[in-house]
C-alpha atoms as a PDB file:
ATOM      1  CA  MET A   1     179.266  44.428  45.173  1.00  0.00           C
ATOM      2  CA  THR A   2     179.712  43.381  41.527  1.00  0.00           C
ATOM      3  CA  GLY A   3     182.873  41.984  40.185  1.00  0.00           C
ATOM      4  CA  LYS A   4     183.168  44.856  37.791  1.00  0.00           C
ATOM      5  CA  ASN A   5     182.533  47.487  40.712  1.00  0.00           C
ATOM      6  CA  LEU A   6     185.177  45.949  42.652  1.00  0.00           C
ATOM      7  CA  ARG A   7     187.474  45.735  39.790  1.00  0.00           C
ATOM      8  CA  ASN A   8     186.945  49.515  39.076  1.00  0.00           C
ATOM      9  CA  GLU A   9     187.608  50.304  42.773  1.00  0.00           C
ATOM     10  CA  ILE A  10     190.697  48.162  42.867  1.00  0.00           C
ATOM     11  CA  SER A  11     192.052  49.955  39.643  1.00  0.00           C
ATOM     12  CA  ARG A  12     191.238  53.414  41.009  1.00  0.00           C
ATOM     13  CA  HIS A  13     193.015  52.602  44.564  1.00  0.00           C
ATOM     14  CA  VAL A  14     196.020  50.964  42.895  1.00  0.00           C
ATOM     15  CA  MET A  15     196.451  53.694  40.249  1.00  0.00           C
ATOM     16  CA  ASN A  16     195.918  56.770  42.825  1.00  0.00           C
ATOM     17  CA  ASP A  17     197.870  55.228  45.691  1.00  0.00           C
ATOM     18  CA  PRO A  18     200.392  58.211  46.517  1.00  0.00           C
ATOM     19  CA  LEU A  19     203.339  55.668  47.226  1.00  0.00           C
ATOM     20  CA  LEU A  20     202.721  53.906  43.933  1.00  0.00           C
ATOM     21  CA  LYS A  21     202.206  57.132  42.119  1.00  0.00           C
ATOM     22  CA  GLU A  22     205.685  58.374  43.396  1.00  0.00           C
ATOM     23  CA  HIS A  23     207.520  55.495  41.595  1.00  0.00           C
ATOM     24  CA  PHE A  24     205.339  55.051  38.573  1.00  0.00           C
ATOM     25  CA  HIS A  25     206.561  58.394  37.169  1.00  0.00           C
ATOM     26  CA  TYR A  26     209.372  56.212  35.680  1.00  0.00           C
ATOM     27  CA  TYR A  27     207.141  55.379  33.017  1.00  0.00           C
ATOM     28  CA  GLU A  28     205.589  57.585  30.450  1.00  0.00           C
ATOM     29  CA  GLU A  29     202.072  56.427  31.291  1.00  0.00           C
ATOM     30  CA  MET A  30     200.265  53.615  33.304  1.00  0.00           C
ATOM     31  CA  GLU A  31     197.584  52.034  31.088  1.00  0.00           C
ATOM     32  CA  ARG A  32     194.381  50.126  32.493  1.00  0.00           C
ATOM     33  CA  GLN A  33     192.685  47.417  30.586  1.00  0.00           C
ATOM     34  CA  GLN A  34     189.263  46.090  31.766  1.00  0.00           C
ATOM     35  CA  TRP A  35     186.883  43.896  30.411  1.00  0.00           C
ATOM     36  CA  GLU A  36     184.129  41.497  31.314  1.00  0.00           C
ATOM     37  CA  GLU A  37     183.421  37.842  29.994  1.00  0.00           C
ATOM     38  CA  VAL A  38     180.847  35.145  30.964  1.00  0.00           C
ATOM     39  CA  HIS A  39     181.836  31.606  31.199  1.00  0.00           C
ATOM     40  CA  GLY A  40     178.897  29.232  31.811  1.00  0.00           C
ATOM     41  CA  ASP A  41     177.118  30.577  34.842  1.00  0.00           C
ATOM     42  CA  THR A  42     180.154  32.595  36.022  1.00  0.00           C
ATOM     43  CA  GLN A  43     180.828  36.313  35.252  1.00  0.00           C
ATOM     44  CA  LEU A  44     184.520  37.289  35.099  1.00  0.00           C
ATOM     45  CA  SER A  45     185.819  40.621  35.403  1.00  0.00           C
ATOM     46  CA  PHE A  46     189.457  41.250  34.431  1.00  0.00           C
ATOM     47  CA  LEU A  47     191.743  44.042  35.014  1.00  0.00           C
ATOM     48  CA  GLU A  48     195.321  44.479  33.550  1.00  0.00           C
ATOM     49  CA  ILE A  49     197.822  47.504  34.451  1.00  0.00           C
ATOM     50  CA  ARG A  50     200.574  48.195  32.219  1.00  0.00           C
ATOM     51  CA  ALA A  51     203.538  50.597  32.384  1.00  0.00           C
ATOM     52  CA  LEU A  52     204.124  52.216  28.988  1.00  0.00           C
ATOM     53  CA  GLN A  53     207.552  52.813  28.278  1.00  0.00           C
ATOM     54  CA  GLU A  54     209.223  55.660  25.972  1.00  0.00           C
ATOM     55  CA  PRO A  55     207.998  54.779  22.167  1.00  0.00           C
ATOM     56  CA  ASP A  56     211.606  54.323  21.006  1.00  0.00           C
ATOM     57  CA  LYS A  57     212.399  51.863  23.910  1.00  0.00           C
ATOM     58  CA  GLY A  58     209.397  49.622  22.570  1.00  0.00           C
ATOM     59  CA  GLY A  59     206.467  47.921  24.175  1.00  0.00           C
ATOM     60  CA  ASN A  60     204.835  47.965  27.621  1.00  0.00           C
ATOM     61  CA  ILE A  61     205.208  45.785  30.905  1.00  0.00           C
ATOM     62  CA  LEU A  62     202.438  43.945  32.240  1.00  0.00           C
ATOM     63  CA  MET A  63     202.481  44.693  35.957  1.00  0.00           C
ATOM     64  CA  LEU A  64     199.261  43.468  37.169  1.00  0.00           C
ATOM     65  CA  ARG A  65     196.656  41.055  35.966  1.00  0.00           C
ATOM     66  CA  LEU A  66     193.600  39.902  37.999  1.00  0.00           C
ATOM     67  CA  LEU A  67     190.413  38.098  37.416  1.00  0.00           C
ATOM     68  CA  ILE A  68     187.494  38.451  39.537  1.00  0.00           C
ATOM     69  CA  PHE A  69     185.187  35.323  39.649  1.00  0.00           C
ATOM     70  CA  GLY A  70     181.495  36.139  40.254  1.00  0.00           C
ATOM     71  CA  ASP A  71     180.997  37.640  43.601  1.00  0.00           C
ATOM     72  CA  ASN A  72     183.396  35.675  45.832  1.00  0.00           C
ATOM     73  CA  GLU A  73     187.033  35.201  44.515  1.00  0.00           C
ATOM     74  CA  ILE A  74     189.897  37.221  43.190  1.00  0.00           C
ATOM     75  CA  GLN A  75     192.731  35.599  41.296  1.00  0.00           C
ATOM     76  CA  ILE A  76     195.955  37.288  40.444  1.00  0.00           C
ATOM     77  CA  PRO A  77     197.948  35.220  37.887  1.00  0.00           C
ATOM     78  CA  ASN A  78     200.401  37.895  37.177  1.00  0.00           C
ATOM     79  CA  ILE A  79     202.134  40.471  39.247  1.00  0.00           C
ATOM     80  CA  PHE A  80     205.492  41.919  38.109  1.00  0.00           C
ATOM     81  CA  LEU A  81     207.462  44.849  38.710  1.00  0.00           C
ATOM     82  CA  PRO A  82     210.316  46.148  36.366  1.00  0.00           C
ATOM     83  CA  TYR A  83     213.790  46.147  37.973  1.00  0.00           C
ATOM     84  CA  PRO A  84     213.894  49.871  38.702  1.00  0.00           C
ATOM     85  CA  LEU A  85     210.769  49.466  40.924  1.00  0.00           C
ATOM     86  CA  ARG A  86     211.667  46.436  42.979  1.00  0.00           C
ATOM     87  CA  GLY A  87     212.984  46.080  46.631  1.00  0.00           C
ATOM     88  CA  LYS A  88     210.753  49.114  47.518  1.00  0.00           C
ATOM     89  CA  GLY A  89     207.812  47.099  48.766  1.00  0.00           C
ATOM     90  CA  LEU A  90     205.766  48.184  45.715  1.00  0.00           C
ATOM     91  CA  GLY A  91     204.409  44.729  44.828  1.00  0.00           C
ATOM     92  CA  MET A  92     203.467  44.171  48.409  1.00  0.00           C
ATOM     93  CA  ARG A  93     201.752  47.406  48.639  1.00  0.00           C
ATOM     94  CA  ILE A  94     199.543  46.558  45.406  1.00  0.00           C
ATOM     95  CA  LEU A  95     198.784  43.122  47.136  1.00  0.00           C
ATOM     96  CA  SER A  96     197.806  44.961  50.240  1.00  0.00           C
ATOM     97  CA  ILE A  97     195.437  47.318  48.407  1.00  0.00           C
ATOM     98  CA  ILE A  98     193.741  44.366  46.573  1.00  0.00           C
ATOM     99  CA  TYR A  99     193.436  42.378  49.821  1.00  0.00           C
ATOM    100  CA  GLU A 100     191.973  44.964  51.969  1.00  0.00           C
ATOM    101  CA  LEU A 101     189.423  45.627  49.429  1.00  0.00           C
ATOM    102  CA  ALA A 102     188.826  41.853  48.842  1.00  0.00           C
ATOM    103  CA  LYS A 103     188.208  41.583  52.536  1.00  0.00           C
ATOM    104  CA  GLU A 104     185.997  44.539  52.844  1.00  0.00           C
ATOM    105  CA  HIS A 105     183.574  42.922  50.336  1.00  0.00           C
ATOM    106  CA  ASN A 106     183.883  39.234  51.317  1.00  0.00           C
ATOM    107  CA  TYR A 107     186.012  38.135  48.497  1.00  0.00           C
ATOM    108  CA  VAL A 108     188.743  35.518  48.719  1.00  0.00           C
ATOM    109  CA  MET A 109     192.044  36.625  47.265  1.00  0.00           C
ATOM    110  CA  LEU A 110     194.470  33.957  45.657  1.00  0.00           C
ATOM    111  CA  ILE A 111     197.809  34.495  43.862  1.00  0.00           C
ATOM    112  CA  THR A 112     198.042  31.697  41.235  1.00  0.00           C
ATOM    113  CA  ASP A 113     200.714  30.489  38.627  1.00  0.00           C
ATOM    114  CA  MET A 114     203.397  31.571  40.870  1.00  0.00           C
ATOM    115  CA  THR A 115     207.268  31.064  40.428  1.00  0.00           C
ATOM    116  CA  GLN A 116     208.861  28.892  42.979  1.00  0.00           C
ATOM    117  CA  SER A 117     210.602  31.739  44.711  1.00  0.00           C
ATOM    118  CA  PHE A 118     207.583  33.978  45.041  1.00  0.00           C
ATOM    119  CA  TYR A 119     205.477  30.936  46.205  1.00  0.00           C
ATOM    120  CA  ASN A 120     208.165  30.433  48.866  1.00  0.00           C
ATOM    121  CA  LYS A 121     208.386  34.119  49.719  1.00  0.00           C
ATOM    122  CA  MET A 122     204.485  34.323  50.179  1.00  0.00           C
ATOM    123  CA  LEU A 123     204.499  31.173  52.300  1.00  0.00           C
ATOM    124  CA  LEU A 124     207.130  32.986  54.516  1.00  0.00           C
ATOM    125  CA  ARG A 125     204.949  35.902  54.755  1.00  0.00           C
ATOM    126  CA  GLY A 126     202.162  33.659  56.125  1.00  0.00           C
ATOM    127  CA  ALA A 127     200.140  33.127  52.955  1.00  0.00           C
ATOM    128  CA  ALA A 128     197.975  29.960  53.171  1.00  0.00           C
ATOM    129  CA  HIS A 129     199.109  27.022  50.874  1.00  0.00           C
ATOM    130  CA  ILE A 130     196.643  26.035  48.344  1.00  0.00           C
ATOM    131  CA  ASP A 131     198.561  23.968  45.912  1.00  0.00           C
ATOM    132  CA  ILE A 132     202.004  23.969  44.502  1.00  0.00           C
ATOM    133  CA  GLU A 133     201.622  27.166  42.611  1.00  0.00           C
ATOM    134  CA  THR A 134     198.785  28.913  44.379  1.00  0.00           C
ATOM    135  CA  VAL A 135     198.438  30.700  47.820  1.00  0.00           C
ATOM    136  CA  GLN A 136     195.674  32.475  49.575  1.00  0.00           C
ATOM    137  CA  ILE A 137     196.206  35.965  51.206  1.00  0.00           C
ATOM    138  CA  THR A 138     194.682  35.763  54.744  1.00  0.00           C
ATOM    139  CA  SER A 139     194.576  38.236  57.539  1.00  0.00           C
ATOM    140  CA  LYS A 140     197.622  36.470  58.679  1.00  0.00           C
ATOM    141  CA  THR A 141     199.688  37.394  55.411  1.00  0.00           C
ATOM    142  CA  LYS A 142     202.333  39.948  56.300  1.00  0.00           C
ATOM    143  CA  LEU A 143     202.083  42.201  53.007  1.00  0.00           C
ATOM    144  CA  TYR A 144     202.882  45.861  53.280  1.00  0.00           C
ATOM    145  CA  ASP A 145     203.969  47.566  56.546  1.00  0.00           C
ATOM    146  CA  VAL A 146     202.907  51.219  56.462  1.00  0.00           C
ATOM    147  CA  ALA A 147     205.243  51.726  59.308  1.00  0.00           C
END
């Protein structure tokens, strides 16, 4: 599967997940931005999902940014949920959706550029240490429990 196809599949699953849709109604609209770039011999595929607020409240909130490197690696440098959406397991649900698709298509999934608190939280959940601000999500990582 190409990075572009995987990106489209991730986008579709995240945007149409029933649990996430239930909570995303808080925002006027969810917006996806997708593009491709080539750096040297590497094809990069980008996905951003933003929550658009009411026009008079200004701006939008970047909730997810991911990069797909070639045909084997997904990096997530940004995952952020606005305060009204926190504490409901939604961030872990998003990561779970991405991981399951990554695993299905033989991609490695990394979370990069992490704050120290999120890094520690992910280590406690079983993510593998890569460096001081990067972890790899593996089958041992406890993400979202559907029970």
